[in-house]
Amino acid sequence: LPFFSTVIMPSDLERAMETMITVFHRYAGNEGNTSTLSRKELKLLMETELASFMKSQRDPAAVEKIMKDLDGNGDGEVDFEEFVALVVGLSVACEQFYKMHMQKTGGFKKQ
Amino acid sequence: LPFFSTVIMPSDLERAMETMITVFHRYAGNEGNTSTLSRKELKLLMETELASFMKSQRDPAAVEKIMKDLDGNGDGEVDFEEFVALVVGLSVACEQFYKMHMQKTGGFKKQ
Protein backbone atom coordinates (compact mmCIF):
# COMPACT_ATOMS: atom_id res chain seq x y z
CA LEU A 1 0.00 0.00 0.00
CA PRO A 2 1.65 3.25 -1.16
CA PHE A 3 1.46 5.49 1.88
CA PHE A 4 2.10 2.66 4.32
CA SER A 5 5.23 1.83 2.31
CA THR A 6 6.52 5.34 3.05
CA VAL A 7 6.39 4.17 6.69
CA ILE A 8 9.89 2.88 7.48
CA MET A 9 8.91 -0.46 9.03
CA PRO A 10 5.14 -0.75 9.53
CA SER A 11 4.25 -2.06 12.98
CA ASP A 12 1.87 -4.96 13.55
CA LEU A 13 -0.92 -2.49 14.26
CA GLU A 14 -0.21 -0.45 11.09
CA ARG A 15 -0.22 -3.69 9.06
CA ALA A 16 -3.55 -4.67 10.67
CA MET A 17 -5.06 -1.31 9.67
CA GLU A 18 -3.66 -1.70 6.15
CA THR A 19 -5.19 -5.20 5.97
CA MET A 20 -8.65 -3.91 6.85
CA ILE A 21 -8.38 -1.40 3.98
CA THR A 22 -6.98 -3.80 1.38
CA VAL A 23 -9.39 -6.63 2.26
CA PHE A 24 -12.34 -4.23 1.99
CA HIS A 25 -11.19 -2.99 -1.43
CA ARG A 26 -10.41 -6.53 -2.63
CA TYR A 27 -14.17 -7.20 -2.53
CA ALA A 28 -15.58 -3.68 -3.05
CA GLY A 29 -13.85 -3.55 -6.43
CA ASN A 30 -15.68 -6.58 -7.83
CA GLU A 31 -18.75 -4.84 -9.17
CA GLY A 32 -20.58 -1.52 -9.30
CA ASN A 33 -19.22 1.22 -7.06
CA THR A 34 -15.62 0.23 -6.34
CA SER A 35 -15.64 2.09 -3.01
CA THR A 36 -18.55 0.25 -1.46
CA LEU A 37 -19.65 -3.33 -0.87
CA SER A 38 -22.86 -4.47 -2.50
CA ARG A 39 -24.84 -7.17 -0.69
CA LYS A 40 -23.22 -9.80 -2.92
CA GLU A 41 -19.71 -8.46 -2.26
CA LEU A 42 -20.33 -8.31 1.52
CA LYS A 43 -21.60 -11.91 1.48
CA LEU A 44 -18.50 -13.10 -0.43
CA LEU A 45 -16.19 -11.16 1.91
CA MET A 46 -17.82 -12.60 5.03
CA GLU A 47 -17.88 -16.18 3.75
CA THR A 48 -14.23 -15.96 2.72
CA GLU A 49 -12.60 -13.68 5.30
CA LEU A 50 -14.85 -14.36 8.31
CA ALA A 51 -15.56 -18.02 7.61
CA SER A 52 -15.43 -19.16 11.24
CA PHE A 53 -17.76 -16.35 12.33
CA MET A 54 -20.17 -17.18 9.49
CA LYS A 55 -20.13 -20.91 10.37
CA SER A 56 -21.21 -19.97 13.89
CA GLN A 57 -24.23 -18.18 12.45
CA ARG A 58 -27.20 -20.60 12.33
CA ASP A 59 -29.53 -17.95 10.87
CA PRO A 60 -29.53 -18.26 7.04
CA ALA A 61 -30.54 -14.60 6.87
CA ALA A 62 -27.45 -13.56 8.89
CA VAL A 63 -25.86 -11.64 5.99
CA GLU A 64 -29.16 -9.89 5.28
CA LYS A 65 -29.44 -8.73 8.90
CA ILE A 66 -25.80 -7.73 9.16
CA MET A 67 -26.09 -5.80 5.86
CA LYS A 68 -29.12 -3.92 7.24
CA ASP A 69 -27.28 -3.17 10.49
CA LEU A 70 -24.16 -1.93 8.72
CA ASP A 71 -25.89 0.09 6.01
CA GLY A 72 -26.29 3.18 8.19
CA ASN A 73 -27.42 5.51 5.39
CA GLY A 74 -29.71 2.92 3.77
CA ASP A 75 -28.22 3.21 0.28
CA GLY A 76 -28.02 -0.58 -0.09
CA GLU A 77 -24.23 -0.42 -0.04
CA VAL A 78 -21.67 -0.67 2.76
CA ASP A 79 -18.83 1.85 2.70
CA PHE A 80 -15.54 1.41 4.56
CA GLU A 81 -16.65 3.26 7.70
CA GLU A 82 -19.79 1.09 7.91
CA PHE A 83 -17.71 -2.04 7.27
CA VAL A 84 -15.21 -1.20 10.04
CA ALA A 85 -18.11 -1.21 12.52
CA LEU A 86 -18.49 -4.94 11.80
CA VAL A 87 -14.79 -5.56 12.38
CA VAL A 88 -14.96 -3.58 15.64
CA GLY A 89 -18.00 -5.48 16.86
CA LEU A 90 -16.34 -8.83 16.20
CA SER A 91 -13.03 -7.68 17.73
CA VAL A 92 -14.71 -6.44 20.90
CA ALA A 93 -16.56 -9.76 21.22
CA CYS A 94 -13.33 -11.71 20.64
CA GLU A 95 -11.46 -9.55 23.17
CA GLN A 96 -14.00 -10.44 25.87
CA PHE A 97 -13.39 -14.10 25.08
CA TYR A 98 -9.60 -13.50 25.08
CA LYS A 99 -9.74 -11.85 28.55
CA MET A 100 -11.77 -14.74 29.98
CA HIS A 101 -9.29 -17.21 28.53
CA MET A 102 -6.29 -15.27 29.92
CA GLN A 103 -7.86 -15.01 33.36
CA LYS A 104 -8.64 -18.76 33.36
CA THR A 105 -5.10 -19.67 32.33
CA GLY A 106 -3.48 -17.01 34.56
CA GLY A 107 -2.10 -15.51 31.33
CA PHE A 108 -2.04 -11.93 32.61
CA LYS A 109 1.57 -11.90 33.88
CA LYS A 110 3.64 -8.66 34.04
CA GLN A 111 5.52 -8.12 30.71
CA LEU B 1 -4.22 -16.70 20.41
CA PRO B 2 -6.23 -19.70 21.67
CA PHE B 3 -9.63 -19.28 20.09
CA PHE B 4 -8.21 -17.99 16.80
CA SER B 5 -6.03 -21.11 16.67
CA THR B 6 -9.20 -23.20 16.70
CA VAL B 7 -9.92 -21.40 13.40
CA ILE B 8 -8.56 -23.72 10.69
CA MET B 9 -6.54 -21.16 8.73
CA PRO B 10 -7.14 -17.58 9.98
CA SER B 11 -7.77 -15.16 7.12
CA ASP B 12 -5.93 -11.85 6.76
CA LEU B 13 -8.88 -10.07 8.35
CA GLU B 14 -9.05 -12.51 11.30
CA ARG B 15 -5.30 -12.04 11.83
CA ALA B 16 -5.77 -8.25 11.75
CA MET B 17 -8.48 -8.48 14.42
CA GLU B 18 -6.25 -10.77 16.49
CA THR B 19 -3.39 -8.25 16.15
CA MET B 20 -5.53 -5.41 17.50
CA ILE B 21 -6.30 -7.53 20.58
CA THR B 22 -2.77 -8.78 21.21
CA VAL B 23 -1.14 -5.38 20.63
CA PHE B 24 -3.60 -3.76 23.07
CA HIS B 25 -2.89 -6.40 25.74
CA ARG B 26 0.87 -6.22 25.12
CA TYR B 27 0.77 -2.69 26.57
CA ALA B 28 -2.29 -2.90 28.87
CA GLY B 29 -0.51 -5.62 30.86
CA ASN B 30 2.45 -3.42 31.80
CA GLU B 31 1.04 -1.85 34.94
CA GLY B 32 -2.11 -1.49 37.06
CA ASN B 33 -5.29 -2.88 35.54
CA THR B 34 -4.14 -5.40 32.92
CA SER B 35 -7.31 -4.89 30.87
CA THR B 36 -6.94 -1.17 30.33
CA LEU B 37 -4.31 1.27 29.11
CA SER B 38 -3.10 3.90 31.55
CA ARG B 39 -1.94 7.20 30.06
CA LYS B 40 1.64 5.97 30.20
CA GLU B 41 0.76 2.67 28.49
CA LEU B 42 -1.23 4.46 25.77
CA LYS B 43 1.69 6.83 25.14
CA LEU B 44 4.16 3.92 24.84
CA LEU B 45 1.77 2.03 22.53
CA MET B 46 1.29 5.03 20.26
CA GLU B 47 4.99 5.91 20.09
CA THR B 48 5.90 2.32 19.29
CA GLU B 49 2.99 0.97 17.23
CA LEU B 50 1.78 4.20 15.60
CA ALA B 51 5.17 5.89 15.22
CA SER B 52 4.48 7.43 11.80
CA PHE B 53 1.16 8.84 12.98
CA MET B 54 2.77 10.24 16.12
CA LYS B 55 5.60 11.83 14.09
CA SER B 56 2.96 13.65 12.04
CA GLN B 57 1.56 15.13 15.26
CA ARG B 58 3.21 18.52 15.91
CA ASP B 59 1.18 19.09 19.09
CA PRO B 60 3.25 17.90 22.11
CA ALA B 61 -0.04 17.40 23.97
CA ALA B 62 -1.35 15.06 21.25
CA VAL B 63 -1.37 11.98 23.54
CA GLU B 64 -3.13 14.00 26.25
CA LYS B 65 -5.89 15.06 23.85
CA ILE B 66 -6.24 11.61 22.29
CA MET B 67 -6.42 10.07 25.78
CA LYS B 68 -9.22 12.48 26.69
CA ASP B 69 -11.08 11.72 23.45
CA LEU B 70 -10.78 7.96 23.90
CA ASP B 71 -11.54 7.81 27.61
CA GLY B 72 -15.31 7.83 27.09
CA ASN B 73 -16.23 7.01 30.71
CA GLY B 74 -13.62 9.38 32.20
CA ASP B 75 -11.98 6.78 34.44
CA GLY B 76 -8.48 7.82 33.33
CA GLU B 77 -7.99 4.48 31.60
CA VAL B 78 -8.66 3.31 28.03
CA ASP B 79 -10.35 -0.07 27.61
CA PHE B 80 -10.26 -2.14 24.42
CA GLU B 81 -13.51 -0.75 23.01
CA GLU B 82 -12.28 2.82 23.56
CA PHE B 83 -8.91 1.92 22.03
CA VAL B 84 -10.50 0.41 18.90
CA ALA B 85 -12.15 3.78 18.23
CA LEU B 86 -8.64 5.20 17.71
CA VAL B 87 -7.73 2.42 15.29
CA VAL B 88 -10.99 2.98 13.41
CA GLY B 89 -10.44 6.72 13.16
CA LEU B 90 -6.94 6.25 11.78
CA SER B 91 -8.08 3.50 9.38
CA VAL B 92 -10.93 5.60 8.01
CA ALA B 93 -8.51 8.50 7.46
CA CYS B 94 -6.00 6.20 5.75
CA GLU B 95 -8.73 4.68 3.57
CA GLN B 96 -9.66 8.14 2.25
CA PHE B 97 -6.00 8.64 1.33
CA TYR B 98 -5.89 5.14 -0.22
CA LYS B 99 -8.95 5.88 -2.40
CA MET B 100 -7.47 9.16 -3.63
CA HIS B 101 -4.22 7.39 -4.45
CA MET B 102 -6.04 4.57 -6.30
CA GLN B 103 -8.15 7.04 -8.28
CA LYS B 104 -5.04 9.07 -9.22
CA THR B 105 -3.15 5.97 -10.36
CA GLY B 106 -6.21 4.37 -11.99
CA GLY B 107 -5.79 1.51 -9.51
CA PHE B 108 -9.49 0.64 -9.34
CA LYS B 109 -9.46 -2.03 -12.06
CA LYS B 110 -11.92 -5.00 -12.03
CA GLN B 111 -10.44 -7.91 -10.01
PDB file of C-alpha atoms in Angstrom:
ATOM      1  CA  LEU A   1       0.000   0.000   0.000  1.00  0.00           C
ATOM      2  CA  PRO A   2       1.651   3.254  -1.165  1.00  0.00           C
ATOM      3  CA  PHE A   3       1.461   5.491   1.875  1.00  0.00           C
ATOM      4  CA  PHE A   4       2.100   2.663   4.316  1.00  0.00           C
ATOM      5  CA  SER A   5       5.235   1.832   2.308  1.00  0.00           C
ATOM      6  CA  THR A   6       6.519   5.336   3.046  1.00  0.00           C
ATOM      7  CA  VAL A   7       6.392   4.170   6.686  1.00  0.00           C
ATOM      8  CA  ILE A   8       9.890   2.878   7.477  1.00  0.00           C
ATOM      9  CA  MET A   9       8.914  -0.460   9.026  1.00  0.00           C
ATOM     10  CA  PRO A  10       5.137  -0.748   9.534  1.00  0.00           C
ATOM     11  CA  SER A  11       4.254  -2.059  12.977  1.00  0.00           C
ATOM     12  CA  ASP A  12       1.869  -4.964  13.552  1.00  0.00           C
ATOM     13  CA  LEU A  13      -0.916  -2.488  14.258  1.00  0.00           C
ATOM     14  CA  GLU A  14      -0.213  -0.453  11.094  1.00  0.00           C
ATOM     15  CA  ARG A  15      -0.221  -3.687   9.061  1.00  0.00           C
ATOM     16  CA  ALA A  16      -3.548  -4.673  10.670  1.00  0.00           C
ATOM     17  CA  MET A  17      -5.062  -1.315   9.672  1.00  0.00           C
ATOM     18  CA  GLU A  18      -3.662  -1.700   6.153  1.00  0.00           C
ATOM     19  CA  THR A  19      -5.185  -5.201   5.974  1.00  0.00           C
ATOM     20  CA  MET A  20      -8.655  -3.912   6.847  1.00  0.00           C
ATOM     21  CA  ILE A  21      -8.383  -1.400   3.975  1.00  0.00           C
ATOM     22  CA  THR A  22      -6.978  -3.798   1.380  1.00  0.00           C
ATOM     23  CA  VAL A  23      -9.387  -6.633   2.256  1.00  0.00           C
ATOM     24  CA  PHE A  24     -12.344  -4.232   1.988  1.00  0.00           C
ATOM     25  CA  HIS A  25     -11.187  -2.992  -1.430  1.00  0.00           C
ATOM     26  CA  ARG A  26     -10.408  -6.528  -2.629  1.00  0.00           C
ATOM     27  CA  TYR A  27     -14.171  -7.199  -2.531  1.00  0.00           C
ATOM     28  CA  ALA A  28     -15.580  -3.684  -3.051  1.00  0.00           C
ATOM     29  CA  GLY A  29     -13.845  -3.554  -6.431  1.00  0.00           C
ATOM     30  CA  ASN A  30     -15.675  -6.578  -7.828  1.00  0.00           C
ATOM     31  CA  GLU A  31     -18.746  -4.840  -9.173  1.00  0.00           C
ATOM     32  CA  GLY A  32     -20.584  -1.520  -9.296  1.00  0.00           C
ATOM     33  CA  ASN A  33     -19.222   1.220  -7.065  1.00  0.00           C
ATOM     34  CA  THR A  34     -15.616   0.227  -6.337  1.00  0.00           C
ATOM     35  CA  SER A  35     -15.642   2.091  -3.011  1.00  0.00           C
ATOM     36  CA  THR A  36     -18.552   0.245  -1.460  1.00  0.00           C
ATOM     37  CA  LEU A  37     -19.647  -3.330  -0.866  1.00  0.00           C
ATOM     38  CA  SER A  38     -22.856  -4.469  -2.498  1.00  0.00           C
ATOM     39  CA  ARG A  39     -24.838  -7.168  -0.687  1.00  0.00           C
ATOM     40  CA  LYS A  40     -23.220  -9.801  -2.915  1.00  0.00           C
ATOM     41  CA  GLU A  41     -19.713  -8.457  -2.256  1.00  0.00           C
ATOM     42  CA  LEU A  42     -20.334  -8.308   1.518  1.00  0.00           C
ATOM     43  CA  LYS A  43     -21.600 -11.907   1.480  1.00  0.00           C
ATOM     44  CA  LEU A  44     -18.505 -13.097  -0.430  1.00  0.00           C
ATOM     45  CA  LEU A  45     -16.186 -11.162   1.911  1.00  0.00           C
ATOM     46  CA  MET A  46     -17.825 -12.598   5.032  1.00  0.00           C
ATOM     47  CA  GLU A  47     -17.878 -16.177   3.748  1.00  0.00           C
ATOM     48  CA  THR A  48     -14.226 -15.957   2.725  1.00  0.00           C
ATOM     49  CA  GLU A  49     -12.604 -13.679   5.300  1.00  0.00           C
ATOM     50  CA  LEU A  50     -14.847 -14.355   8.308  1.00  0.00           C
ATOM     51  CA  ALA A  51     -15.559 -18.021   7.615  1.00  0.00           C
ATOM     52  CA  SER A  52     -15.431 -19.157  11.243  1.00  0.00           C
ATOM     53  CA  PHE A  53     -17.764 -16.352  12.328  1.00  0.00           C
ATOM     54  CA  MET A  54     -20.169 -17.179   9.492  1.00  0.00           C
ATOM     55  CA  LYS A  55     -20.131 -20.905  10.374  1.00  0.00           C
ATOM     56  CA  SER A  56     -21.209 -19.968  13.893  1.00  0.00           C
ATOM     57  CA  GLN A  57     -24.232 -18.178  12.450  1.00  0.00           C
ATOM     58  CA  ARG A  58     -27.197 -20.597  12.325  1.00  0.00           C
ATOM     59  CA  ASP A  59     -29.525 -17.945  10.868  1.00  0.00           C
ATOM     60  CA  PRO A  60     -29.528 -18.260   7.044  1.00  0.00           C
ATOM     61  CA  ALA A  61     -30.539 -14.599   6.867  1.00  0.00           C
ATOM     62  CA  ALA A  62     -27.448 -13.558   8.893  1.00  0.00           C
ATOM     63  CA  VAL A  63     -25.861 -11.645   5.990  1.00  0.00           C
ATOM     64  CA  GLU A  64     -29.158  -9.894   5.283  1.00  0.00           C
ATOM     65  CA  LYS A  65     -29.442  -8.726   8.899  1.00  0.00           C
ATOM     66  CA  ILE A  66     -25.800  -7.727   9.156  1.00  0.00           C
ATOM     67  CA  MET A  67     -26.092  -5.802   5.863  1.00  0.00           C
ATOM     68  CA  LYS A  68     -29.121  -3.919   7.239  1.00  0.00           C
ATOM     69  CA  ASP A  69     -27.280  -3.169  10.491  1.00  0.00           C
ATOM     70  CA  LEU A  70     -24.164  -1.930   8.716  1.00  0.00           C
ATOM     71  CA  ASP A  71     -25.890   0.091   6.005  1.00  0.00           C
ATOM     72  CA  GLY A  72     -26.292   3.177   8.192  1.00  0.00           C
ATOM     73  CA  ASN A  73     -27.424   5.514   5.386  1.00  0.00           C
ATOM     74  CA  GLY A  74     -29.715   2.915   3.765  1.00  0.00           C
ATOM     75  CA  ASP A  75     -28.223   3.208   0.280  1.00  0.00           C
ATOM     76  CA  GLY A  76     -28.016  -0.583  -0.090  1.00  0.00           C
ATOM     77  CA  GLU A  77     -24.232  -0.422  -0.043  1.00  0.00           C
ATOM     78  CA  VAL A  78     -21.666  -0.674   2.758  1.00  0.00           C
ATOM     79  CA  ASP A  79     -18.826   1.854   2.705  1.00  0.00           C
ATOM     80  CA  PHE A  80     -15.536   1.410   4.561  1.00  0.00           C
ATOM     81  CA  GLU A  81     -16.648   3.256   7.701  1.00  0.00           C
ATOM     82  CA  GLU A  82     -19.791   1.087   7.907  1.00  0.00           C
ATOM     83  CA  PHE A  83     -17.707  -2.044   7.268  1.00  0.00           C
ATOM     84  CA  VAL A  84     -15.209  -1.196  10.041  1.00  0.00           C
ATOM     85  CA  ALA A  85     -18.107  -1.206  12.523  1.00  0.00           C
ATOM     86  CA  LEU A  86     -18.495  -4.935  11.798  1.00  0.00           C
ATOM     87  CA  VAL A  87     -14.791  -5.557  12.382  1.00  0.00           C
ATOM     88  CA  VAL A  88     -14.965  -3.580  15.636  1.00  0.00           C
ATOM     89  CA  GLY A  89     -18.003  -5.484  16.860  1.00  0.00           C
ATOM     90  CA  LEU A  90     -16.341  -8.829  16.205  1.00  0.00           C
ATOM     91  CA  SER A  91     -13.027  -7.685  17.725  1.00  0.00           C
ATOM     92  CA  VAL A  92     -14.713  -6.437  20.897  1.00  0.00           C
ATOM     93  CA  ALA A  93     -16.562  -9.763  21.219  1.00  0.00           C
ATOM     94  CA  CYS A  94     -13.333 -11.705  20.638  1.00  0.00           C
ATOM     95  CA  GLU A  95     -11.459  -9.545  23.172  1.00  0.00           C
ATOM     96  CA  GLN A  96     -14.003 -10.444  25.867  1.00  0.00           C
ATOM     97  CA  PHE A  97     -13.385 -14.103  25.080  1.00  0.00           C
ATOM     98  CA  TYR A  98      -9.602 -13.495  25.076  1.00  0.00           C
ATOM     99  CA  LYS A  99      -9.740 -11.852  28.550  1.00  0.00           C
ATOM    100  CA  MET A 100     -11.768 -14.742  29.985  1.00  0.00           C
ATOM    101  CA  HIS A 101      -9.289 -17.209  28.528  1.00  0.00           C
ATOM    102  CA  MET A 102      -6.286 -15.265  29.916  1.00  0.00           C
ATOM    103  CA  GLN A 103      -7.863 -15.013  33.356  1.00  0.00           C
ATOM    104  CA  LYS A 104      -8.641 -18.761  33.358  1.00  0.00           C
ATOM    105  CA  THR A 105      -5.099 -19.670  32.330  1.00  0.00           C
ATOM    106  CA  GLY A 106      -3.476 -17.010  34.555  1.00  0.00           C
ATOM    107  CA  GLY A 107      -2.103 -15.510  31.331  1.00  0.00           C
ATOM    108  CA  PHE A 108      -2.041 -11.930  32.609  1.00  0.00           C
ATOM    109  CA  LYS A 109       1.573 -11.896  33.880  1.00  0.00           C
ATOM    110  CA  LYS A 110       3.644  -8.658  34.044  1.00  0.00           C
ATOM    111  CA  GLN A 111       5.515  -8.120  30.710  1.00  0.00           C
TER     112      GLN A 111
ATOM    113  CA  LEU B   1      -4.221 -16.696  20.408  1.00  0.00           C
ATOM    114  CA  PRO B   2      -6.228 -19.703  21.670  1.00  0.00           C
ATOM    115  CA  PHE B   3      -9.634 -19.277  20.086  1.00  0.00           C
ATOM    116  CA  PHE B   4      -8.208 -17.995  16.796  1.00  0.00           C
ATOM    117  CA  SER B   5      -6.033 -21.106  16.670  1.00  0.00           C
ATOM    118  CA  THR B   6      -9.204 -23.201  16.696  1.00  0.00           C
ATOM    119  CA  VAL B   7      -9.917 -21.401  13.404  1.00  0.00           C
ATOM    120  CA  ILE B   8      -8.559 -23.715  10.693  1.00  0.00           C
ATOM    121  CA  MET B   9      -6.542 -21.158   8.728  1.00  0.00           C
ATOM    122  CA  PRO B  10      -7.144 -17.584   9.976  1.00  0.00           C
ATOM    123  CA  SER B  11      -7.765 -15.159   7.122  1.00  0.00           C
ATOM    124  CA  ASP B  12      -5.929 -11.848   6.757  1.00  0.00           C
ATOM    125  CA  LEU B  13      -8.876 -10.069   8.352  1.00  0.00           C
ATOM    126  CA  GLU B  14      -9.049 -12.506  11.296  1.00  0.00           C
ATOM    127  CA  ARG B  15      -5.297 -12.044  11.834  1.00  0.00           C
ATOM    128  CA  ALA B  16      -5.767  -8.246  11.749  1.00  0.00           C
ATOM    129  CA  MET B  17      -8.478  -8.479  14.423  1.00  0.00           C
ATOM    130  CA  GLU B  18      -6.247 -10.771  16.495  1.00  0.00           C
ATOM    131  CA  THR B  19      -3.390  -8.254  16.150  1.00  0.00           C
ATOM    132  CA  MET B  20      -5.526  -5.406  17.501  1.00  0.00           C
ATOM    133  CA  ILE B  21      -6.304  -7.530  20.577  1.00  0.00           C
ATOM    134  CA  THR B  22      -2.770  -8.776  21.207  1.00  0.00           C
ATOM    135  CA  VAL B  23      -1.140  -5.376  20.633  1.00  0.00           C
ATOM    136  CA  PHE B  24      -3.603  -3.757  23.070  1.00  0.00           C
ATOM    137  CA  HIS B  25      -2.888  -6.401  25.740  1.00  0.00           C
ATOM    138  CA  ARG B  26       0.865  -6.219  25.122  1.00  0.00           C
ATOM    139  CA  TYR B  27       0.767  -2.687  26.569  1.00  0.00           C
ATOM    140  CA  ALA B  28      -2.286  -2.899  28.872  1.00  0.00           C
ATOM    141  CA  GLY B  29      -0.515  -5.619  30.855  1.00  0.00           C
ATOM    142  CA  ASN B  30       2.454  -3.422  31.798  1.00  0.00           C
ATOM    143  CA  GLU B  31       1.039  -1.852  34.943  1.00  0.00           C
ATOM    144  CA  GLY B  32      -2.106  -1.491  37.057  1.00  0.00           C
ATOM    145  CA  ASN B  33      -5.289  -2.876  35.535  1.00  0.00           C
ATOM    146  CA  THR B  34      -4.145  -5.401  32.918  1.00  0.00           C
ATOM    147  CA  SER B  35      -7.315  -4.893  30.868  1.00  0.00           C
ATOM    148  CA  THR B  36      -6.945  -1.173  30.331  1.00  0.00           C
ATOM    149  CA  LEU B  37      -4.314   1.265  29.112  1.00  0.00           C
ATOM    150  CA  SER B  38      -3.102   3.896  31.548  1.00  0.00           C
ATOM    151  CA  ARG B  39      -1.942   7.198  30.058  1.00  0.00           C
ATOM    152  CA  LYS B  40       1.644   5.969  30.203  1.00  0.00           C
ATOM    153  CA  GLU B  41       0.765   2.672  28.492  1.00  0.00           C
ATOM    154  CA  LEU B  42      -1.232   4.459  25.772  1.00  0.00           C
ATOM    155  CA  LYS B  43       1.689   6.831  25.141  1.00  0.00           C
ATOM    156  CA  LEU B  44       4.155   3.923  24.843  1.00  0.00           C
ATOM    157  CA  LEU B  45       1.772   2.027  22.530  1.00  0.00           C
ATOM    158  CA  MET B  46       1.286   5.025  20.261  1.00  0.00           C
ATOM    159  CA  GLU B  47       4.987   5.915  20.091  1.00  0.00           C
ATOM    160  CA  THR B  48       5.895   2.317  19.287  1.00  0.00           C
ATOM    161  CA  GLU B  49       2.990   0.973  17.229  1.00  0.00           C
ATOM    162  CA  LEU B  50       1.784   4.205  15.599  1.00  0.00           C
ATOM    163  CA  ALA B  51       5.174   5.891  15.218  1.00  0.00           C
ATOM    164  CA  SER B  52       4.479   7.425  11.801  1.00  0.00           C
ATOM    165  CA  PHE B  53       1.156   8.836  12.976  1.00  0.00           C
ATOM    166  CA  MET B  54       2.770  10.237  16.121  1.00  0.00           C
ATOM    167  CA  LYS B  55       5.601  11.833  14.091  1.00  0.00           C
ATOM    168  CA  SER B  56       2.961  13.652  12.038  1.00  0.00           C
ATOM    169  CA  GLN B  57       1.555  15.135  15.260  1.00  0.00           C
ATOM    170  CA  ARG B  58       3.209  18.524  15.906  1.00  0.00           C
ATOM    171  CA  ASP B  59       1.178  19.093  19.087  1.00  0.00           C
ATOM    172  CA  PRO B  60       3.250  17.896  22.108  1.00  0.00           C
ATOM    173  CA  ALA B  61      -0.038  17.398  23.971  1.00  0.00           C
ATOM    174  CA  ALA B  62      -1.355  15.056  21.251  1.00  0.00           C
ATOM    175  CA  VAL B  63      -1.365  11.985  23.537  1.00  0.00           C
ATOM    176  CA  GLU B  64      -3.130  13.997  26.248  1.00  0.00           C
ATOM    177  CA  LYS B  65      -5.893  15.061  23.854  1.00  0.00           C
ATOM    178  CA  ILE B  66      -6.239  11.613  22.291  1.00  0.00           C
ATOM    179  CA  MET B  67      -6.417  10.066  25.777  1.00  0.00           C
ATOM    180  CA  LYS B  68      -9.223  12.477  26.695  1.00  0.00           C
ATOM    181  CA  ASP B  69     -11.079  11.723  23.455  1.00  0.00           C
ATOM    182  CA  LEU B  70     -10.778   7.963  23.899  1.00  0.00           C
ATOM    183  CA  ASP B  71     -11.540   7.810  27.606  1.00  0.00           C
ATOM    184  CA  GLY B  72     -15.314   7.827  27.092  1.00  0.00           C
ATOM    185  CA  ASN B  73     -16.231   7.014  30.708  1.00  0.00           C
ATOM    186  CA  GLY B  74     -13.621   9.376  32.198  1.00  0.00           C
ATOM    187  CA  ASP B  75     -11.976   6.782  34.438  1.00  0.00           C
ATOM    188  CA  GLY B  76      -8.480   7.818  33.325  1.00  0.00           C
ATOM    189  CA  GLU B  77      -7.993   4.485  31.600  1.00  0.00           C
ATOM    190  CA  VAL B  78      -8.657   3.306  28.032  1.00  0.00           C
ATOM    191  CA  ASP B  79     -10.347  -0.075  27.606  1.00  0.00           C
ATOM    192  CA  PHE B  80     -10.255  -2.142  24.416  1.00  0.00           C
ATOM    193  CA  GLU B  81     -13.512  -0.750  23.012  1.00  0.00           C
ATOM    194  CA  GLU B  82     -12.276   2.823  23.556  1.00  0.00           C
ATOM    195  CA  PHE B  83      -8.908   1.915  22.031  1.00  0.00           C
ATOM    196  CA  VAL B  84     -10.497   0.408  18.899  1.00  0.00           C
ATOM    197  CA  ALA B  85     -12.148   3.782  18.228  1.00  0.00           C
ATOM    198  CA  LEU B  86      -8.636   5.203  17.715  1.00  0.00           C
ATOM    199  CA  VAL B  87      -7.734   2.418  15.289  1.00  0.00           C
ATOM    200  CA  VAL B  88     -10.994   2.977  13.409  1.00  0.00           C
ATOM    201  CA  GLY B  89     -10.443   6.720  13.162  1.00  0.00           C
ATOM    202  CA  LEU B  90      -6.942   6.251  11.778  1.00  0.00           C
ATOM    203  CA  SER B  91      -8.082   3.498   9.376  1.00  0.00           C
ATOM    204  CA  VAL B  92     -10.927   5.598   8.007  1.00  0.00           C
ATOM    205  CA  ALA B  93      -8.514   8.505   7.463  1.00  0.00           C
ATOM    206  CA  CYS B  94      -6.001   6.199   5.749  1.00  0.00           C
ATOM    207  CA  GLU B  95      -8.734   4.683   3.574  1.00  0.00           C
ATOM    208  CA  GLN B  96      -9.657   8.144   2.249  1.00  0.00           C
ATOM    209  CA  PHE B  97      -6.001   8.641   1.333  1.00  0.00           C
ATOM    210  CA  TYR B  98      -5.888   5.139  -0.217  1.00  0.00           C
ATOM    211  CA  LYS B  99      -8.952   5.876  -2.400  1.00  0.00           C
ATOM    212  CA  MET B 100      -7.474   9.162  -3.632  1.00  0.00           C
ATOM    213  CA  HIS B 101      -4.221   7.389  -4.451  1.00  0.00           C
ATOM    214  CA  MET B 102      -6.038   4.569  -6.296  1.00  0.00           C
ATOM    215  CA  GLN B 103      -8.145   7.036  -8.279  1.00  0.00           C
ATOM    216  CA  LYS B 104      -5.036   9.067  -9.223  1.00  0.00           C
ATOM    217  CA  THR B 105      -3.151   5.967 -10.361  1.00  0.00           C
ATOM    218  CA  GLY B 106      -6.209   4.367 -11.993  1.00  0.00           C
ATOM    219  CA  GLY B 107      -5.794   1.511  -9.508  1.00  0.00           C
ATOM    220  CA  PHE B 108      -9.485   0.638  -9.337  1.00  0.00           C
ATOM    221  CA  LYS B 109      -9.461  -2.033 -12.064  1.00  0.00           C
ATOM    222  CA  LYS B 110     -11.925  -5.001 -12.028  1.00  0.00           C
ATOM    223  CA  GLN B 111     -10.440  -7.909 -10.008  1.00  0.00           C
TER     224      GLN B 111
END
